XYZ file of C-alpha atoms in Angstrom:
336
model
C 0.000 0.000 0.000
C 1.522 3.510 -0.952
C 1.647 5.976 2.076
C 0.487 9.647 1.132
C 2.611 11.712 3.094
C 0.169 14.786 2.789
C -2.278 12.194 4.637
C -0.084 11.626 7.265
C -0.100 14.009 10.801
C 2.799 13.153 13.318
C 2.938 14.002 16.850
C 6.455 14.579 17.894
C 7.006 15.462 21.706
C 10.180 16.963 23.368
C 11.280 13.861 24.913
C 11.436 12.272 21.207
C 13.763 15.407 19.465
C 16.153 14.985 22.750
C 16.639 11.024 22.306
C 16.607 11.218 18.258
C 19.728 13.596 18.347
C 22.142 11.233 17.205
C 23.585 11.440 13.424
C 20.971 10.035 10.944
C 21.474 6.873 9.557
C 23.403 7.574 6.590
C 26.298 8.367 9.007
C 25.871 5.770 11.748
C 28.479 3.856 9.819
C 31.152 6.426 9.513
C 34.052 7.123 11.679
C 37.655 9.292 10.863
C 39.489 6.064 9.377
C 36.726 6.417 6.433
C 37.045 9.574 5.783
C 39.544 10.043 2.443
C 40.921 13.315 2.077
C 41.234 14.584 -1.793
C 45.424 15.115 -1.832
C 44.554 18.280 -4.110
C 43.154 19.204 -1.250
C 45.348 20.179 1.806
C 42.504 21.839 3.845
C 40.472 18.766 4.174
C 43.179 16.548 5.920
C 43.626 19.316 8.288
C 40.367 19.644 9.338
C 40.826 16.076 9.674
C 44.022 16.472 12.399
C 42.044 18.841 14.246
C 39.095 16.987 14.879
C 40.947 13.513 15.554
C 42.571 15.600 18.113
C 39.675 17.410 19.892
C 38.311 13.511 19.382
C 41.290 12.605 21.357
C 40.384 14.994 24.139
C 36.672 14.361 24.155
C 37.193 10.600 24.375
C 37.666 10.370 28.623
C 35.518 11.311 31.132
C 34.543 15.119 31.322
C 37.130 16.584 34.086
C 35.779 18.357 37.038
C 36.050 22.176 36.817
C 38.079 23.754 39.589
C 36.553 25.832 42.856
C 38.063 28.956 41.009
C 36.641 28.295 37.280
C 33.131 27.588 39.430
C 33.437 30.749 40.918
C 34.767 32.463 37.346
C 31.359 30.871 35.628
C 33.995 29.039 32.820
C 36.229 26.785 31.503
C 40.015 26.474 32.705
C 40.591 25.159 29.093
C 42.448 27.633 26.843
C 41.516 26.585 23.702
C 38.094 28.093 22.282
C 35.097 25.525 23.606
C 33.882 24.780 20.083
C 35.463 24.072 16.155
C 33.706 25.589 13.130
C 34.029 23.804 9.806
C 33.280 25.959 7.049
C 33.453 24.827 3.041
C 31.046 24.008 0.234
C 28.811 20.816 -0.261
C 29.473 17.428 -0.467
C 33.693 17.753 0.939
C 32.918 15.295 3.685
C 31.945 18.153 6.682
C 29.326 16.212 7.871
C 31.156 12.899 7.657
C 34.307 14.589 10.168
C 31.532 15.889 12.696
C 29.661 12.321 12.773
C 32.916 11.064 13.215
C 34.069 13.255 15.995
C 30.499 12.697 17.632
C 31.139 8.569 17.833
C 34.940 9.020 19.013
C 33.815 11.341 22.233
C 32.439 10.141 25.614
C 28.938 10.523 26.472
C 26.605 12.344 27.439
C 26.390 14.012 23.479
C 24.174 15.246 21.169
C 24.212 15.542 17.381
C 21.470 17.649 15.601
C 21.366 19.927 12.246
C 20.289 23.851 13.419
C 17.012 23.519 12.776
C 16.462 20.571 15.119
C 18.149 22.377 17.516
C 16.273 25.666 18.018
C 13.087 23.905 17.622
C 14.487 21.518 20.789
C 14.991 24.713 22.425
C 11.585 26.206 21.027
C 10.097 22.952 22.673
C 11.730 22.915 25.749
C 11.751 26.545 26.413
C 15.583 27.993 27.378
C 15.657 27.480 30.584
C 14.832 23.936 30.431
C 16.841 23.262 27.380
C 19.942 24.949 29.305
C 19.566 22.414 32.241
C 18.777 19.542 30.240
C 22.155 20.449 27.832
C 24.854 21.481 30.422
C 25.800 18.100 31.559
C 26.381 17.059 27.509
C 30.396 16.835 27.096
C 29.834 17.222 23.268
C 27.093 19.362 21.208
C 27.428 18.558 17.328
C 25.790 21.054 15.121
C 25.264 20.741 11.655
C 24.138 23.435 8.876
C 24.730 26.120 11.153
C 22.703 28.572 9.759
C 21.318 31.789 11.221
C 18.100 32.675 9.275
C 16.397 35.611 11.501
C 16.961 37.833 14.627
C 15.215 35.631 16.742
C 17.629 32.631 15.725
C 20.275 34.838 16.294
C 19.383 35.646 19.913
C 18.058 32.567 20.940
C 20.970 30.359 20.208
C 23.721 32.990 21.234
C 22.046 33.338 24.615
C 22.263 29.060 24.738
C 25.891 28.620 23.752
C 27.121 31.545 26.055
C 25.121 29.239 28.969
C 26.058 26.192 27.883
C 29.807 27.189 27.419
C 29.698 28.683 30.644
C 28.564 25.155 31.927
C 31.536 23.478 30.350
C 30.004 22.353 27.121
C 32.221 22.046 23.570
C 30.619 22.542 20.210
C 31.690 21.410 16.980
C 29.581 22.729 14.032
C 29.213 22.725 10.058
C 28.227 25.381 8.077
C 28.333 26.827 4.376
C 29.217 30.587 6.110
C 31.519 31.221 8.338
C 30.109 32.096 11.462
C 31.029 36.281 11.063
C 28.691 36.266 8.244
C 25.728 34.120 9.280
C 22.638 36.102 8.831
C 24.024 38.206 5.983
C 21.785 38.766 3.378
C 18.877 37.371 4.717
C 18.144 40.337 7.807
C 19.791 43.051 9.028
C 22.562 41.444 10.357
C 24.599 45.170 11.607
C 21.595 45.448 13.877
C 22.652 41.725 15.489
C 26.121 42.265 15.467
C 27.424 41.781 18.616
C 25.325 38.170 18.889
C 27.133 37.432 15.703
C 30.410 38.336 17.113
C 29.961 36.183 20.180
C 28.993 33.049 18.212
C 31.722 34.105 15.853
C 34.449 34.194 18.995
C 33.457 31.219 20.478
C 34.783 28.796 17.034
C 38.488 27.845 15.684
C 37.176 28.159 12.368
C 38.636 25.391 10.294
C 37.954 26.011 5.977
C 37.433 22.592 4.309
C 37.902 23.200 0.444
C 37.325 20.685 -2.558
C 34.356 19.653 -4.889
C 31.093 18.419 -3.953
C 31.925 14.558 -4.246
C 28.061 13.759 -4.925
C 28.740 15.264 -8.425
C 32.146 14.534 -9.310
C 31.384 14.502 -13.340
C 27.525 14.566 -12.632
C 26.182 17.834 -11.876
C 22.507 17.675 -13.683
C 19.809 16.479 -12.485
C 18.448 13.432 -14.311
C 15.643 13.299 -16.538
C 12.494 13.364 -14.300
C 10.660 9.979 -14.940
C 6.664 10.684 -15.910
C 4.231 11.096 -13.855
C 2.508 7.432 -14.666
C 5.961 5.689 -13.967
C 6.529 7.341 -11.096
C 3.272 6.261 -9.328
C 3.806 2.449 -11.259
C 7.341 2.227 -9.320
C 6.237 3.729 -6.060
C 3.197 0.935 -6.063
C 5.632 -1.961 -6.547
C 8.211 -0.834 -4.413
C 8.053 -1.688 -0.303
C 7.383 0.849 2.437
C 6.715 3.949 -0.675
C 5.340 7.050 -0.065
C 3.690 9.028 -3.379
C 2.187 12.569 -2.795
C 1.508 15.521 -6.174
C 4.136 17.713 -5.948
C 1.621 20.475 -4.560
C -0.132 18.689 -2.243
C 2.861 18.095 -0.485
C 4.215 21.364 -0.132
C 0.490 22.615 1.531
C 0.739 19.808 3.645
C 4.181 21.004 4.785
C 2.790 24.445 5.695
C 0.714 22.946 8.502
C 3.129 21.044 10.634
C 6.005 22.459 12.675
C 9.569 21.550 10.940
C 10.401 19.481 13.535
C 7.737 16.775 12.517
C 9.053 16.313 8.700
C 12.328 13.347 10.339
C 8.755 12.007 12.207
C 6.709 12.026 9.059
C 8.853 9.847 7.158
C 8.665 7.128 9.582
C 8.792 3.836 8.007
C 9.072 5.267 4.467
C 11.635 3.507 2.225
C 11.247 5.377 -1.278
C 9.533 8.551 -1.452
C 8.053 9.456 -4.759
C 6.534 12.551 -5.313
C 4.981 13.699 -9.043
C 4.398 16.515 -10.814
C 7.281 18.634 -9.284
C 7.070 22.473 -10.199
C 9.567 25.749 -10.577
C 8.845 27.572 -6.947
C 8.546 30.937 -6.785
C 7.248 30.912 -3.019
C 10.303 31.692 -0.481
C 8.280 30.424 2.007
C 7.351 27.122 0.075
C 10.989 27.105 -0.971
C 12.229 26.843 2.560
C 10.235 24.307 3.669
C 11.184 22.126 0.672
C 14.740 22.628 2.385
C 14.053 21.155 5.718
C 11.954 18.266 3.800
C 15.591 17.484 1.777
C 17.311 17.424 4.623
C 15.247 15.096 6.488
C 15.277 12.641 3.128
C 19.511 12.756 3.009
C 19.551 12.517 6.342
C 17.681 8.879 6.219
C 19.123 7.966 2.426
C 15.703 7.665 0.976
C 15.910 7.256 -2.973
C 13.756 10.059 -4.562
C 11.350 9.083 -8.027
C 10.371 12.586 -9.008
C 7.913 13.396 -11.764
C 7.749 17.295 -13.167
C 10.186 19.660 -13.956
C 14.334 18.530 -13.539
C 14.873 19.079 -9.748
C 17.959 21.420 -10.726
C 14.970 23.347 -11.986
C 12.993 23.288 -8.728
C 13.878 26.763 -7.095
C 13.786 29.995 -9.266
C 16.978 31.780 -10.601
C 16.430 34.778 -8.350
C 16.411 32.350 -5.481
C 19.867 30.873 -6.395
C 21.034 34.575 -6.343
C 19.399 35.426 -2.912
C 20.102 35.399 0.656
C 19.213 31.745 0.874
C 21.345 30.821 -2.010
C 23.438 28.252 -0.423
C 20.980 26.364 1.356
C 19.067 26.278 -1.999
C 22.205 24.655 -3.377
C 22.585 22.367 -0.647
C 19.280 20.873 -0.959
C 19.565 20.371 -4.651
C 22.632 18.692 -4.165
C 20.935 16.329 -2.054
C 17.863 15.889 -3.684
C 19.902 15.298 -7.027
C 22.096 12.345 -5.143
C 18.599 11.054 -3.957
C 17.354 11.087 -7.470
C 20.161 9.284 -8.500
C 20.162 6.052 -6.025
C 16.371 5.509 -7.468
């Protein structure tokens, strides 16, 4: 029987994003020794070296802070409490912070951005403060600052959470001085941006996006008929019209999309249209993420997916999360 996504209505409590903040499955496999950096490359086996060696320091027990650093409110350690990867898609970012996550003593948490401030928008601060300050290890991926509020919210966690001892390790396609830029008025947010920016040893991972090595169209969208054929033959599908999934999207919370794909093997979705909708757009983001994140092939009906957001989008603010997405949905397309 084919699931229809836009039928579906999850109900995700806070107790379920805490204990689902682990990396997705198409990284529960991966660890530093599979890693391959390109030789052309020099920035990637750097990165490399310094996360094997914060690795190193996050794999024994979490040392007890001194009487004086209590009193001070932070850590004795002088190197800065979290690492910043910046770089471009698909040059193994997320495959260094999985790995650093399964090398370091527990308690931990691994999470993309957006999982993370809507853990905190579940839990409320103050609760999300106590439950995070005993972690050794927060993993961030896709750190991405998309409005004020964003901005505030998780500048006023780390500062807490550093303060409590925590380290951070996060990815990102921006480095953290410029997070924001483009899409508000970052000057007015500056010093937030700052303090995030202070608190990283920014590390810059160069190289080409490995999922396209030689293969950076989209393939030919299948038709719409062949697309529903496959999806009934094939176990555990989902198939939803293009539209129908997007309005479905606009009534549940972000957080629920990971919980909406529950049990869903292939996803196949026809009729796929140019967006023009920023909003729409967006939300089509999260929804690729959650899909990489859980390696489900895509059958897509409709326009090319490199055709899926407008040209003026790929020149916008949200330009690189655009590309990011396509990259992934493209890869998807490509294992169906």
């Amino acid at each position: 029987m084919v699931v229809r996504l836009s039928e579906v209505w999850p109900v995700v409590g806070a107790d379920r994003l805490l204990s689902e903040c682990v990396p997705p499955p198409r990284f529960a496999d991966v660890r530093f020794g599979t890693y391959r950096p390109d030789p052309d490359e020099p920035s990637q086996a750097e990165a490399l070296a310094v996360l094997v060696a914060r690795a190193e320091k996050l794999a024994g027990p979490r040392p007890a802070p001194s009487l004086w650093s209590r009193l001070r409110g932070r850590s004795e350690s002088p190197d800065k409490p979290g690492v910043y990867l910046d770089g471009g898609f698909g040059v193994g970012k997320t495959h260094l912070l999985a790995s650093l996550w399964h090398e370091a003593a527990g308690p931990k948490m691994y999470c993309t951005f957006v999982e993370l401030t809507n853990l905190v928008g579940a839990l409320g601060l103050r609760t999300a403060v106590e439950a995070l300050s005993s972690y050794r290890l927060i993993c961030v991926d896709e750190f991405e600052l998309d409005d004020p509020g964003d901005t505030m919210l998780i500048s006023r966690l780390l500062g807490q959470l550093v303060e409590a001892g925590v380290e951070f390790a996060a990815t990102s396609n921006t480095l953290p001085d410029k997070l924001g830029e483009g899409r508000f008025q970052a000057v007015d947010f500056l010093r937030e941006i700052q303090g995030l920016s202070a608190r990283f040893d920014v590390r810059r991972v160069d190289g080409p996006d490995y999922r396209h090595r030689g293969l950076p169209v989209a393939p030919d969208p299948w038709p719409d008929e062949k697309v529903e054929q496959e999806a009934a033959v094939r176990a555990n599908a989902s198939c939803d019209h293009f539209v129908d999934l997007h309005r479905h999207l606009a009534e549940l919370h972000p957080s629920k999309y990971g919980a909406l794909l529950d049990g869903i093997e292939t996803v196949a979705i026809t009729d796929v249209r140019p967006l023009t909708d920023e909003n729409v757009a967006l939300r089509m983001v999260v929804l690729a993420d959650r899909l990489y994140d859980r390696n489900l092939p895509l059958l897509a009906g409709g326009v090319p997916l490199d055709q899926l957001f407008s040209a003026d989008m790929l020149k916008g603010g949200y330009r690189k999360k655009y590309l990011r997405a396509l990259s992934r949905l493209i890869a998807l397309a490509r294992t169906a």
